[in-house]
C-alpha cells in the first residue's frame, strides 16, 4: 500500500467525492451489479486490498470493463452526484484498483472434470476462470494467435492497451488453463474431436458474421469487422491511406465508431451516416464525443440505399435517403421511416458497413444451434453449451462477463 501512496493522492479527490450512498444507484446502473460504493469506501479507508477483494468478488475482469464500459450510460449515468453536476469517476477508480491490486489466485483442488472452451473472447475467458476456481481442468481453443476475441481483433490500440490481455492470459495459465491458439474448431479440429477429450464444451465464438446489406463492389465496400481486422491485425493502414480519400461509415454502434476513429487517423474525410438520431446511437457516449473532437462528421437521420460505382465496379458514392423517427419499436427506440422523395447522393470512395453482426455456429458443426432450450445455455447437442455474443447476440463486454459466469454455473450444475 505504501508504494501506492503517491498514486492514491492523485485520485483521492475522486473517491472522496463519492457520497457512500445508503442505496447506491450506481450499482443499479451496472449490469453485473459491481459493489461500487463498497470498493470506493475501502479506498477512502486506505485499504486497497479490501477494495480489490470487493471489486474482483463480482467482476473477474475490471481491466476490461473500466476501459470499455459505457460508464456514462451505466454506473455513472445513475450516480446521484451526476444529478446536479459531474458523476463520480467510477471507471478511473476501478482502473486504479485493477492496476495496483494483485489478487491471490486460490483455485480448489482438481475435481477430475475437464471442460473445453471454444473461443478466447471475454465470455470464454470468464467461463474459464469461473471453472478453474472450482477445480475444473480447462482447455481453451482459439482460432487467432492471441486471446481477447473482439477486444483483440476489433478494438483499436488507442482505446485499449493489449498488454492487459497478456496479463489475463498469464493469470489464467497460472490457474491451470491451457491455451491452444491457431486452432479453429470446425476446420482444424472437429467439435466431436473436442468432445472425445472433454466432458463438456462451451462454445463462445462471438457474433462475427457481418451484415453487408446484400451490397457489393469490386473495391471500396467493406464490412466494419473486416476493416478493423485489416488495420489492427494485418497492419494494412498504409494501403487504406494510399487508396482512399473520402470515407462513409454506415452505422451507429461501437464498431462504426471504431472504424471511423481509426480511419480518421489516416484518411482526411471521414463521415458516419446513421439512420436514427444522435440520442439513439448505441455506441458508448465517450466514443461519440471523442469522434466529434477528432473531426469525424456525423450525418443523422440518413440511410444508404445503394452503392454508386464506376465502370470497373469501384465505389464512387452512396445513394442515400432521408429518414424520420416514428413511435417506439420493440427495442424501445424510436422506429424510423424513409422520407418520400428525399433521395440524394454522397461522393465517397470507401463505404464501411457497420450495420450489425449475426451469429453463425454452423461452422463448428452443421445443425449446431443455440435454440434448443431458450431458457438456458445448452445447445441442441449433448454436452455442448453456448455463451457470450453467440448466445445473446452482439452485446457488450460486461454482458458477456455475466453470461460467461452464468454458462459456467450451468456447466458445473450439470455434473451434480
Ligand atoms: C469493434 C468492436 C468494438 C466494441 N466496443 C465495445 C465497447 O467499447 N464496450 C463494450 O462493452 N463492448 C464493445 N464491443 C462488444 C464486445 O467486444 C463484445 O460483446 C464481446 O467482446 C463479445 O465477447 P465474446 O466472448 O462473446 O465473443 P468474441 O469477443 O467475439 O470472441 C469470440 C472468440 O472466438 C474465436 N472463434 C470464433 N470461431 C472459432 C472457432 N471455430 N474455433 C476457435 N475459436 C473461434 C474468435 O477468434 C474470438 O477470439 C465491441 C465489439 C467490437 C467488434
Ligand atoms: S451513486 Fe455515486 S455518490 Fe452514490 S455511492 Fe455510487 S458512486 Fe458514490
Short mmCIF file of C-alpha atoms and ligand atoms in Angstrom, two decimals:
data_model
loop_
_atom_site.label_atom_id
_atom_site.label_comp_id
_atom_site.label_asym_id
_atom_site.label_seq_id
_atom_site.Cartn_x
_atom_site.Cartn_y
_atom_site.Cartn_z
CA UNK A 1 0.00 0.00 0.00
CA UNK A 2 2.91 2.33 0.84
CA UNK A 3 4.11 2.26 -2.79
CA UNK A 4 0.73 3.42 -3.90
CA UNK A 5 0.52 6.47 -1.64
CA UNK A 6 1.52 8.87 -4.35
CA UNK A 7 -0.98 7.48 -6.80
CA UNK A 8 -3.65 7.33 -4.12
CA UNK A 9 -3.11 11.03 -3.51
CA UNK A 10 -3.78 11.71 -7.18
CA UNK A 11 -7.16 10.03 -7.12
CA UNK A 12 -8.08 10.89 -3.53
CA UNK A 13 -10.20 13.72 -4.79
CA UNK A 14 -12.17 11.30 -6.95
CA UNK A 15 -13.00 8.83 -4.21
CA UNK A 16 -13.71 11.47 -1.60
CA UNK A 17 -16.28 12.95 -3.98
CA UNK A 18 -18.40 9.77 -3.57
CA UNK A 19 -21.19 10.15 -1.00
CA UNK A 20 -21.20 6.45 0.05
CA UNK A 21 -24.95 6.45 -0.53
CA UNK A 22 -27.07 4.10 1.61
CA UNK A 23 -28.80 2.93 -1.60
CA UNK A 24 -26.07 3.20 -4.21
CA UNK A 25 -27.81 3.96 -7.51
CA UNK A 26 -24.51 3.48 -9.36
CA UNK A 27 -24.72 -0.26 -8.64
CA UNK A 28 -28.21 -0.46 -10.17
CA UNK A 29 -26.72 1.01 -13.34
CA UNK A 30 -24.04 -1.68 -13.54
CA UNK A 31 -25.16 -4.78 -15.48
CA UNK A 32 -23.11 -7.04 -13.15
CA UNK A 33 -24.03 -5.02 -10.04
CA UNK A 34 -20.45 -4.23 -9.15
CA UNK A 35 -20.15 -3.28 -5.47
CA UNK A 36 -19.05 0.24 -6.40
CA UNK A 37 -19.92 2.04 -3.18
CA UNK A 38 -18.08 -0.59 -1.12
CA UNK A 39 -14.86 -0.59 -3.11
CA UNK A 40 -14.81 3.20 -3.06
CA UNK A 41 -15.39 3.10 0.69
CA UNK A 42 -12.37 0.79 1.09
CA UNK A 43 -10.28 3.24 -0.93
CA UNK A 44 -11.40 6.01 1.43
CA UNK A 45 -10.21 3.82 4.31
CA UNK A 46 -6.85 3.49 2.55
CA UNK A 47 -7.46 -0.26 2.20
CA UNK A 48 -6.52 -1.15 -1.37
CA UNK A 49 -6.50 -4.84 -0.51
CA UNK A 50 -10.14 -4.85 0.51
CA UNK A 51 -11.08 -2.60 -2.40
CA UNK A 52 -9.55 -5.24 -4.71
CA UNK A 53 -11.30 -8.10 -2.95
CA UNK A 54 -14.65 -6.33 -3.23
CA UNK A 55 -14.14 -5.36 -6.88
CA UNK A 56 -12.98 -8.79 -8.05
CA UNK A 57 -15.63 -10.61 -5.98
CA UNK A 58 -18.20 -9.58 -8.59
CA UNK A 59 -16.22 -8.64 -11.67
CA UNK A 60 -13.43 -11.03 -12.73
CA UNK A 61 -12.07 -8.65 -15.38
CA UNK A 62 -12.21 -4.99 -14.32
CA UNK A 63 -9.15 -4.49 -16.57
CA UNK A 64 -11.61 -4.64 -19.47
CA UNK A 65 -14.75 -3.05 -18.03
CA UNK A 66 -13.03 0.06 -16.65
CA UNK A 67 -11.75 0.84 -20.13
CA UNK A 68 -14.60 -0.35 -22.34
CA UNK A 69 -17.90 0.04 -20.49
CA UNK A 70 -20.23 2.90 -21.36
CA UNK A 71 -19.98 4.40 -17.87
CA UNK A 72 -21.97 7.47 -18.80
CA UNK A 73 -25.00 5.31 -19.64
CA UNK A 74 -24.39 2.71 -16.91
CA UNK A 75 -22.94 3.26 -13.40
CA UNK A 76 -22.07 6.93 -13.83
CA UNK A 77 -25.37 7.58 -15.56
CA UNK A 78 -27.14 6.63 -12.31
CA UNK A 79 -24.73 8.21 -9.79
CA UNK A 80 -26.53 10.75 -7.58
CA UNK A 81 -23.59 13.12 -7.89
CA UNK A 82 -24.37 13.31 -11.61
CA UNK A 83 -27.84 14.72 -10.93
CA UNK A 84 -26.54 18.15 -10.05
CA UNK A 85 -23.12 18.05 -11.71
CA UNK A 86 -20.41 15.58 -12.61
CA UNK A 87 -20.82 11.93 -11.54
CA UNK A 88 -18.09 10.16 -9.56
CA UNK A 89 -15.34 8.99 -11.95
CA UNK A 90 -16.05 5.32 -11.26
CA UNK A 91 -14.06 3.94 -14.25
CA UNK A 92 -10.92 5.75 -13.06
CA UNK A 93 -11.26 4.27 -9.55
CA UNK A 94 -11.86 0.80 -10.96
CA UNK A 95 -8.82 1.28 -13.20
CA UNK A 96 -6.70 2.32 -10.25
CA UNK A 97 -7.64 -0.76 -8.24
CA UNK A 98 -7.18 -3.23 -11.09
CA UNK A 99 -3.80 -1.72 -11.97
CA UNK A 100 -2.43 -1.82 -8.43
CA UNK A 101 -4.04 -4.71 -6.61
CA UNK A 102 -2.56 -8.16 -7.11
CA UNK A 103 -5.06 -10.80 -6.29
CA UNK A 104 -4.44 -14.22 -4.83
CA UNK A 105 -5.43 -16.95 -7.21
CA UNK A 106 -6.60 -19.69 -4.91
CA UNK A 107 -8.07 -22.49 -7.01
CA UNK A 108 -9.76 -25.51 -5.48
CA UNK A 109 -8.03 -28.89 -5.87
CA UNK A 110 -8.66 -30.61 -9.21
CA UNK A 111 -12.06 -32.29 -9.27
CA UNK A 112 -11.30 -34.63 -12.18
CA UNK A 113 -13.60 -32.96 -14.73
CA UNK A 114 -12.33 -31.46 -17.99
CA UNK A 115 -14.11 -28.73 -19.97
CA UNK A 116 -13.25 -27.27 -23.38
CA UNK A 117 -13.84 -23.62 -24.11
CA UNK A 118 -14.10 -22.74 -27.81
CA UNK A 119 -13.24 -19.07 -28.31
CA UNK A 120 -10.97 -16.97 -26.08
CA UNK A 121 -13.12 -13.83 -26.06
CA UNK A 122 -14.35 -12.26 -22.87
CA UNK A 123 -17.22 -14.77 -22.44
CA UNK A 124 -14.95 -17.79 -22.86
CA UNK A 125 -12.28 -16.30 -20.58
CA UNK A 126 -14.82 -15.53 -17.86
CA UNK A 127 -16.25 -19.05 -18.05
CA UNK A 128 -12.71 -20.49 -17.99
CA UNK A 129 -11.83 -18.53 -14.86
CA UNK A 130 -15.07 -19.48 -13.09
CA UNK A 131 -14.46 -23.18 -13.81
CA UNK A 132 -10.76 -23.08 -12.90
CA UNK A 133 -11.54 -21.58 -9.49
CA UNK A 134 -13.75 -24.59 -8.76
CA UNK A 135 -11.09 -27.15 -9.68
CA UNK A 136 -12.09 -27.98 -13.28
CA UNK A 137 -9.39 -28.64 -15.87
CA UNK A 138 -9.91 -26.14 -18.70
CA UNK A 139 -8.58 -26.18 -22.28
CA UNK A 140 -9.20 -23.10 -24.40
CA UNK A 141 -9.24 -23.41 -28.21
CA UNK A 142 -8.83 -20.18 -30.14
CA UNK A 143 -8.53 -19.64 -33.89
CA UNK A 144 -6.47 -16.46 -33.56
CA UNK A 145 -2.89 -16.37 -32.27
CA UNK A 146 -3.88 -14.35 -29.18
CA UNK A 147 -6.74 -14.26 -26.72
CA UNK A 148 -9.25 -11.42 -26.38
CA UNK A 149 -11.75 -12.01 -29.21
CA UNK A 150 -13.33 -8.76 -30.40
CA UNK A 151 -11.19 -6.85 -27.89
CA UNK A 152 -8.08 -8.12 -29.68
CA UNK A 153 -9.20 -8.07 -33.31
CA UNK A 154 -11.69 -5.19 -33.31
CA UNK A 155 -10.93 -2.61 -30.64
CA UNK A 156 -8.04 -0.33 -31.68
CA UNK A 157 -4.90 0.08 -29.57
CA UNK A 158 -5.56 3.77 -28.87
CA UNK A 159 -8.66 2.65 -26.95
CA UNK A 160 -7.42 -0.50 -25.24
CA UNK A 161 -3.81 -1.43 -24.48
CA UNK A 162 -3.36 -5.11 -25.40
CA UNK A 163 -0.90 -5.60 -22.54
CA UNK A 164 -3.93 -6.34 -20.35
CA UNK A 165 -4.70 -9.38 -22.50
CA UNK A 166 -1.27 -10.80 -21.69
CA UNK A 167 -1.84 -10.12 -18.01
CA UNK A 168 -5.09 -12.08 -18.13
CA UNK A 169 -3.51 -14.94 -20.09
CA UNK A 170 -0.67 -15.23 -17.58
CA UNK A 171 -3.07 -15.32 -14.69
CA UNK A 172 -5.34 -17.94 -16.27
CA UNK A 173 -2.30 -20.09 -17.11
CA UNK A 174 -1.13 -19.83 -13.51
CA UNK A 175 -4.56 -21.08 -12.52
CA UNK A 176 -4.07 -24.10 -14.80
CA UNK A 177 -5.73 -23.10 -18.09
CA UNK A 178 -4.19 -24.50 -21.26
CA UNK A 179 -4.49 -22.33 -24.36
CA UNK A 180 -4.42 -23.82 -27.87
CA UNK A 181 -4.06 -20.93 -30.32
CA UNK A 182 -4.46 -21.05 -34.11
CA UNK A 183 -6.95 -23.90 -33.71
CA UNK A 184 -10.27 -23.35 -35.46
CA UNK A 185 -12.90 -25.79 -34.33
CA UNK A 186 -14.85 -26.98 -37.36
CA UNK A 187 -11.75 -26.66 -39.55
CA UNK A 188 -8.51 -27.59 -37.76
CA UNK A 189 -10.36 -29.96 -35.46
CA UNK A 190 -13.99 -31.10 -35.23
CA UNK A 191 -16.34 -30.46 -32.35
CA UNK A 192 -16.68 -34.22 -31.96
CA UNK A 193 -12.88 -34.49 -31.51
CA UNK A 194 -13.14 -31.90 -28.76
CA UNK A 195 -15.96 -33.80 -27.07
CA UNK A 196 -13.94 -37.02 -27.19
CA UNK A 197 -11.42 -35.48 -24.78
CA UNK A 198 -13.68 -33.22 -22.72
CA UNK A 199 -16.84 -33.92 -20.77
CA UNK A 200 -18.38 -30.58 -21.74
CA UNK A 201 -17.67 -27.95 -24.41
CA UNK A 202 -18.60 -24.30 -24.14
CA UNK A 203 -18.97 -22.53 -27.48
CA UNK A 204 -18.11 -18.85 -27.06
CA UNK A 205 -17.30 -17.88 -30.64
CA UNK A 206 -18.90 -14.42 -30.71
CA UNK A 207 -21.08 -12.88 -33.41
CA UNK A 208 -18.75 -12.22 -36.29
CA UNK A 209 -20.91 -12.59 -39.39
CA UNK A 210 -21.02 -9.12 -40.91
CA UNK A 211 -24.24 -7.75 -42.36
CA UNK A 212 -23.34 -6.31 -45.75
CA UNK A 213 -26.97 -5.50 -46.64
CA UNK A 214 -26.75 -7.50 -49.90
CA UNK A 215 -24.45 -4.90 -51.44
CA UNK A 216 -21.05 -5.48 -53.01
CA UNK A 217 -18.39 -3.74 -55.10
CA UNK A 218 -15.07 -4.60 -56.73
CA UNK A 219 -13.40 -2.02 -54.49
CA UNK A 220 -14.48 0.46 -51.85
CA UNK A 221 -17.07 -1.52 -49.92
CA UNK A 222 -16.00 -3.40 -46.79
CA UNK A 223 -17.53 -4.70 -43.56
CA UNK A 224 -16.56 -2.96 -40.32
CA UNK A 225 -15.07 -6.06 -38.67
CA UNK A 226 -13.02 -6.81 -41.80
CA UNK A 227 -11.75 -3.24 -41.86
CA UNK A 228 -10.72 -3.34 -38.20
CA UNK A 229 -9.03 -6.72 -38.69
CA UNK A 230 -7.16 -5.26 -41.67
CA UNK A 231 -5.99 -2.27 -39.64
CA UNK A 232 -5.35 -3.89 -36.24
CA UNK A 233 -4.09 -7.37 -37.10
CA UNK A 234 -2.99 -7.34 -40.75
CA UNK A 235 -1.44 -3.86 -40.36
CA UNK A 236 -2.83 -2.56 -43.68
CA UNK A 237 -3.03 1.11 -42.69
CA UNK A 238 -0.68 2.26 -45.45
CA UNK A 239 -2.79 0.51 -48.09
CA UNK A 240 -6.02 2.17 -46.95
CA UNK A 241 -4.26 5.53 -46.70
CA UNK A 242 -2.97 5.21 -50.25
CA UNK A 243 -6.26 4.08 -51.80
CA UNK A 244 -8.96 6.17 -50.14
CA UNK A 245 -9.69 9.85 -49.51
CA UNK A 246 -13.39 10.05 -48.62
CA UNK A 247 -14.98 7.55 -46.28
CA UNK A 248 -18.56 6.95 -45.29
CA UNK A 249 -19.02 4.69 -42.25
CA UNK A 250 -22.52 3.26 -42.09
CA UNK A 251 -23.89 2.51 -38.60
CA UNK A 252 -24.15 3.89 -35.08
CA UNK A 253 -22.62 1.29 -32.75
CA UNK A 254 -19.17 0.82 -31.27
CA UNK A 255 -17.95 -0.95 -34.41
CA UNK A 256 -18.92 2.07 -36.54
CA UNK A 257 -17.21 4.46 -34.11
CA UNK A 258 -14.02 2.35 -34.01
CA UNK A 259 -13.95 2.24 -37.83
CA UNK A 260 -14.49 5.99 -38.15
CA UNK A 261 -11.96 6.98 -35.48
CA UNK A 262 -9.33 4.52 -36.79
CA UNK A 263 -9.76 5.79 -40.36
CA UNK A 264 -9.75 9.44 -39.29
CA UNK A 265 -6.19 8.85 -38.08
CA UNK A 266 -5.08 8.03 -41.64
CA UNK A 267 -7.67 9.49 -44.06
CA UNK A 268 -8.75 13.16 -44.12
CA UNK A 269 -12.51 12.94 -44.76
CA UNK A 270 -14.49 10.53 -42.63
CA UNK A 271 -18.24 10.71 -42.00
CA UNK A 272 -20.65 8.48 -40.16
CA UNK A 273 -24.11 8.00 -41.61
CA UNK A 274 -26.79 6.76 -39.20
CA UNK A 275 -30.47 6.19 -39.83
CA UNK A 276 -31.67 7.41 -36.42
CA UNK A 277 -30.65 10.47 -34.37
CA UNK A 278 -27.65 11.03 -32.10
CA UNK A 279 -29.63 10.15 -28.97
CA UNK A 280 -30.39 6.72 -30.37
CA UNK A 281 -26.80 5.83 -31.26
CA UNK A 282 -25.88 2.66 -29.35
CA UNK A 283 -22.14 3.48 -29.29
CA UNK A 284 -20.51 4.50 -25.99
CA UNK A 285 -21.18 8.17 -25.25
CA UNK A 286 -17.46 8.91 -24.81
CA UNK A 287 -16.71 7.40 -28.21
CA UNK A 288 -19.21 9.70 -29.92
CA UNK A 289 -17.81 12.76 -28.13
CA UNK A 290 -14.22 11.84 -28.96
CA UNK A 291 -15.05 11.14 -32.61
CA UNK A 292 -16.55 14.63 -32.87
CA UNK A 293 -13.46 16.18 -31.27
CA UNK A 294 -11.26 14.30 -33.74
CA UNK A 295 -13.18 15.73 -36.69
CA UNK A 296 -15.41 12.83 -37.75
CA UNK A 297 -18.55 14.26 -39.40
CA UNK A 298 -21.94 12.87 -38.37
CA UNK A 299 -24.93 12.57 -40.70
CA UNK A 300 -28.00 11.66 -38.67
CA UNK A 301 -31.42 10.55 -39.97
CA UNK A 302 -29.96 9.45 -43.30
CA UNK A 303 -29.53 5.96 -44.71
CA UNK A 304 -27.69 4.32 -47.63
CA UNK A 305 -29.93 2.59 -50.17
CA UNK A 306 -27.39 1.60 -52.83
CA UNK A 307 -23.77 1.95 -53.90
CA UNK A 308 -22.74 4.15 -56.80
CA UNK A 309 -19.93 2.55 -58.79
CA UNK A 310 -17.76 3.34 -61.83
CA UNK A 311 -17.42 1.05 -64.85
CA UNK A 312 -14.82 -1.05 -63.03
CA UNK A 313 -17.14 -1.66 -60.09
CA UNK A 314 -15.27 0.72 -57.76
CA UNK A 315 -17.32 2.74 -55.30
CA UNK A 316 -17.64 6.42 -56.22
CA UNK A 317 -20.54 7.34 -53.97
CA UNK A 318 -23.58 6.29 -52.00
CA UNK A 319 -27.20 6.76 -52.93
CA UNK A 320 -28.95 7.81 -49.75
CA UNK A 321 -32.33 8.77 -48.40
CA UNK A 322 -33.52 10.99 -45.53
CA UNK A 323 -35.20 9.29 -42.56
CA UNK A 324 -37.64 10.37 -39.90
CA UNK A 325 -38.36 8.94 -36.47
CA UNK A 326 -41.67 7.36 -35.50
CA UNK A 327 -43.19 5.67 -32.43
CA UNK A 328 -41.06 3.42 -30.19
CA UNK A 329 -40.38 -0.05 -31.60
CA UNK A 330 -39.91 -3.34 -29.72
CA UNK A 331 -36.29 -2.41 -28.92
CA UNK A 332 -37.58 0.64 -27.01
CA UNK A 333 -36.05 3.05 -29.52
CA UNK A 334 -37.96 5.27 -31.92
CA UNK A 335 -38.80 3.47 -35.16
CA UNK A 336 -37.64 5.09 -38.40
CA UNK A 337 -39.14 5.60 -41.84
CA UNK A 338 -37.87 6.86 -45.16
CA UNK A 339 -38.95 10.36 -46.13
CA UNK A 340 -40.74 10.30 -49.50
CA UNK A 341 -38.85 11.81 -52.47
CA UNK A 342 -35.77 12.60 -50.39
CA UNK A 343 -33.07 10.62 -52.23
CA UNK A 344 -29.67 12.19 -52.70
CA UNK A 345 -26.05 11.15 -53.37
CA UNK A 346 -22.84 11.45 -51.37
CA UNK A 347 -19.45 11.26 -53.09
CA UNK A 348 -17.04 8.84 -51.42
CA UNK A 349 -14.53 6.17 -52.40
CA UNK A 350 -14.88 3.87 -49.38
CA UNK A 351 -18.06 2.75 -47.63
CA UNK A 352 -17.70 0.74 -44.43
CA UNK A 353 -20.76 -1.24 -43.44
CA UNK A 354 -21.01 -1.44 -39.65
CA UNK A 355 -24.71 -2.20 -39.59
CA UNK A 356 -24.71 -5.20 -37.28
CA UNK A 357 -23.45 -8.73 -36.89
CA UNK A 358 -25.05 -12.15 -36.87
CA UNK A 359 -24.15 -15.45 -35.25
CA UNK A 360 -23.07 -18.49 -37.25
CA UNK A 361 -22.39 -21.57 -35.17
CA UNK A 362 -22.91 -24.00 -38.07
CA UNK A 363 -19.24 -23.65 -38.94
CA UNK A 364 -18.48 -25.63 -35.78
CA UNK A 365 -20.83 -28.41 -36.80
CA UNK A 366 -23.70 -28.45 -39.30
CA UNK A 367 -27.02 -28.12 -37.48
CA UNK A 368 -25.48 -26.91 -34.22
CA UNK A 369 -27.80 -24.34 -32.74
CA UNK A 370 -28.34 -22.47 -29.53
CA UNK A 371 -32.11 -22.52 -29.72
CA UNK A 372 -32.79 -25.97 -28.35
CA UNK A 373 -33.79 -24.70 -24.92
CA UNK A 374 -34.22 -20.97 -24.89
CA UNK A 375 -34.07 -20.52 -21.12
CA UNK A 376 -30.53 -21.80 -20.61
CA UNK A 377 -27.16 -22.08 -22.32
CA UNK A 378 -27.46 -25.67 -23.58
CA UNK A 379 -27.08 -26.36 -27.30
CA UNK A 380 -29.07 -28.85 -29.36
CA UNK A 381 -26.17 -31.27 -28.96
CA UNK A 382 -25.49 -33.18 -25.78
CA UNK A 383 -22.71 -31.75 -23.54
CA UNK A 384 -22.41 -28.53 -25.57
CA UNK A 385 -23.21 -25.06 -24.22
CA UNK A 386 -23.17 -21.51 -25.58
CA UNK A 387 -22.09 -18.22 -24.01
CA UNK A 388 -21.43 -14.58 -24.86
CA UNK A 389 -22.36 -12.83 -28.10
CA UNK A 390 -23.06 -16.14 -29.86
CA UNK A 391 -25.75 -16.81 -27.25
CA UNK A 392 -27.02 -13.28 -26.52
CA UNK A 393 -26.49 -11.70 -29.95
CA UNK A 394 -23.97 -8.84 -30.24
CA UNK A 395 -23.82 -7.19 -26.84
CA UNK A 396 -21.15 -5.68 -24.59
CA UNK A 397 -18.09 -6.75 -22.65
CA UNK A 398 -19.89 -6.57 -19.33
CA UNK A 399 -22.91 -8.59 -20.54
CA UNK A 400 -20.53 -11.26 -21.82
CA UNK A 401 -18.78 -11.36 -18.45
CA UNK A 402 -22.11 -12.03 -16.74
CA UNK A 403 -23.08 -14.57 -19.39
CA UNK A 404 -19.76 -16.41 -19.17
CA UNK A 405 -20.28 -16.73 -15.42
CA UNK A 406 -23.86 -17.95 -15.88
CA UNK A 407 -22.88 -20.54 -18.50
CA UNK A 408 -20.05 -21.85 -16.29
CA UNK A 409 -22.51 -22.22 -13.40
CA UNK A 410 -24.82 -24.26 -15.64
CA UNK A 411 -21.96 -26.50 -16.73
CA UNK A 412 -20.94 -27.08 -13.10
CA UNK A 413 -24.55 -27.83 -12.15
CA UNK A 414 -24.70 -30.44 -14.92
CA UNK A 415 -22.06 -32.51 -13.08
CA UNK A 416 -24.03 -32.61 -9.82
C1 LIG B 1 -15.06 -3.23 -32.87
C2 LIG B 1 -15.82 -3.53 -31.63
C3 LIG B 1 -15.87 -2.59 -30.62
C4 LIG B 1 -16.56 -2.86 -29.45
N1 LIG B 1 -16.53 -1.94 -28.45
C5 LIG B 1 -17.10 -2.24 -27.27
C6 LIG B 1 -17.01 -1.36 -26.17
O1 LIG B 1 -16.43 -0.29 -26.25
N2 LIG B 1 -17.58 -1.71 -24.99
C7 LIG B 1 -18.23 -2.89 -24.85
O2 LIG B 1 -18.70 -3.19 -23.75
N3 LIG B 1 -18.35 -3.76 -25.88
C8 LIG B 1 -17.80 -3.46 -27.08
N4 LIG B 1 -17.90 -4.33 -28.13
C9 LIG B 1 -18.66 -5.58 -27.94
C10 LIG B 1 -17.83 -6.60 -27.17
O3 LIG B 1 -16.48 -6.51 -27.55
C11 LIG B 1 -18.40 -7.98 -27.43
O4 LIG B 1 -19.75 -8.00 -27.00
C12 LIG B 1 -17.63 -9.06 -26.68
O5 LIG B 1 -16.24 -8.91 -26.83
C13 LIG B 1 -18.05 -10.43 -27.18
O6 LIG B 1 -17.35 -11.39 -26.44
P1 LIG B 1 -17.48 -12.94 -26.82
O7 LIG B 1 -16.51 -13.63 -25.93
O8 LIG B 1 -18.87 -13.39 -26.81
O9 LIG B 1 -17.02 -13.05 -28.34
P2 LIG B 1 -15.72 -12.55 -29.08
O10 LIG B 1 -15.05 -11.47 -28.35
O11 LIG B 1 -16.14 -12.29 -30.47
O12 LIG B 1 -14.76 -13.81 -29.02
C14 LIG B 1 -15.02 -14.98 -29.77
C15 LIG B 1 -13.70 -15.71 -29.96
O13 LIG B 1 -13.96 -16.96 -30.57
C16 LIG B 1 -12.96 -17.21 -31.55
N5 LIG B 1 -13.52 -18.16 -32.50
C17 LIG B 1 -14.53 -17.95 -33.37
N6 LIG B 1 -14.80 -19.09 -34.04
C18 LIG B 1 -13.92 -20.02 -33.59
C19 LIG B 1 -13.70 -21.40 -33.89
N7 LIG B 1 -14.44 -22.03 -34.81
N8 LIG B 1 -12.74 -22.05 -33.23
C20 LIG B 1 -11.97 -21.42 -32.30
N9 LIG B 1 -12.14 -20.12 -31.97
C21 LIG B 1 -13.10 -19.44 -32.59
C22 LIG B 1 -12.72 -15.84 -32.15
O14 LIG B 1 -11.47 -15.78 -32.83
C23 LIG B 1 -12.74 -14.97 -30.89
O15 LIG B 1 -11.48 -14.87 -30.29
C24 LIG B 1 -17.23 -4.09 -29.31
C25 LIG B 1 -17.20 -5.04 -30.34
C26 LIG B 1 -16.50 -4.78 -31.48
C27 LIG B 1 -16.45 -5.81 -32.58
S1 LIG B 2 -24.26 6.74 -6.58
FE1 LIG B 2 -22.37 7.95 -6.88
S2 LIG B 2 -22.12 9.01 -4.94
FE2 LIG B 2 -23.56 7.32 -4.53
S3 LIG B 2 -22.29 5.55 -3.87
FE3 LIG B 2 -22.49 5.40 -6.10
S4 LIG B 2 -20.65 6.46 -6.91
FE4 LIG B 2 -20.90 7.12 -4.75
#
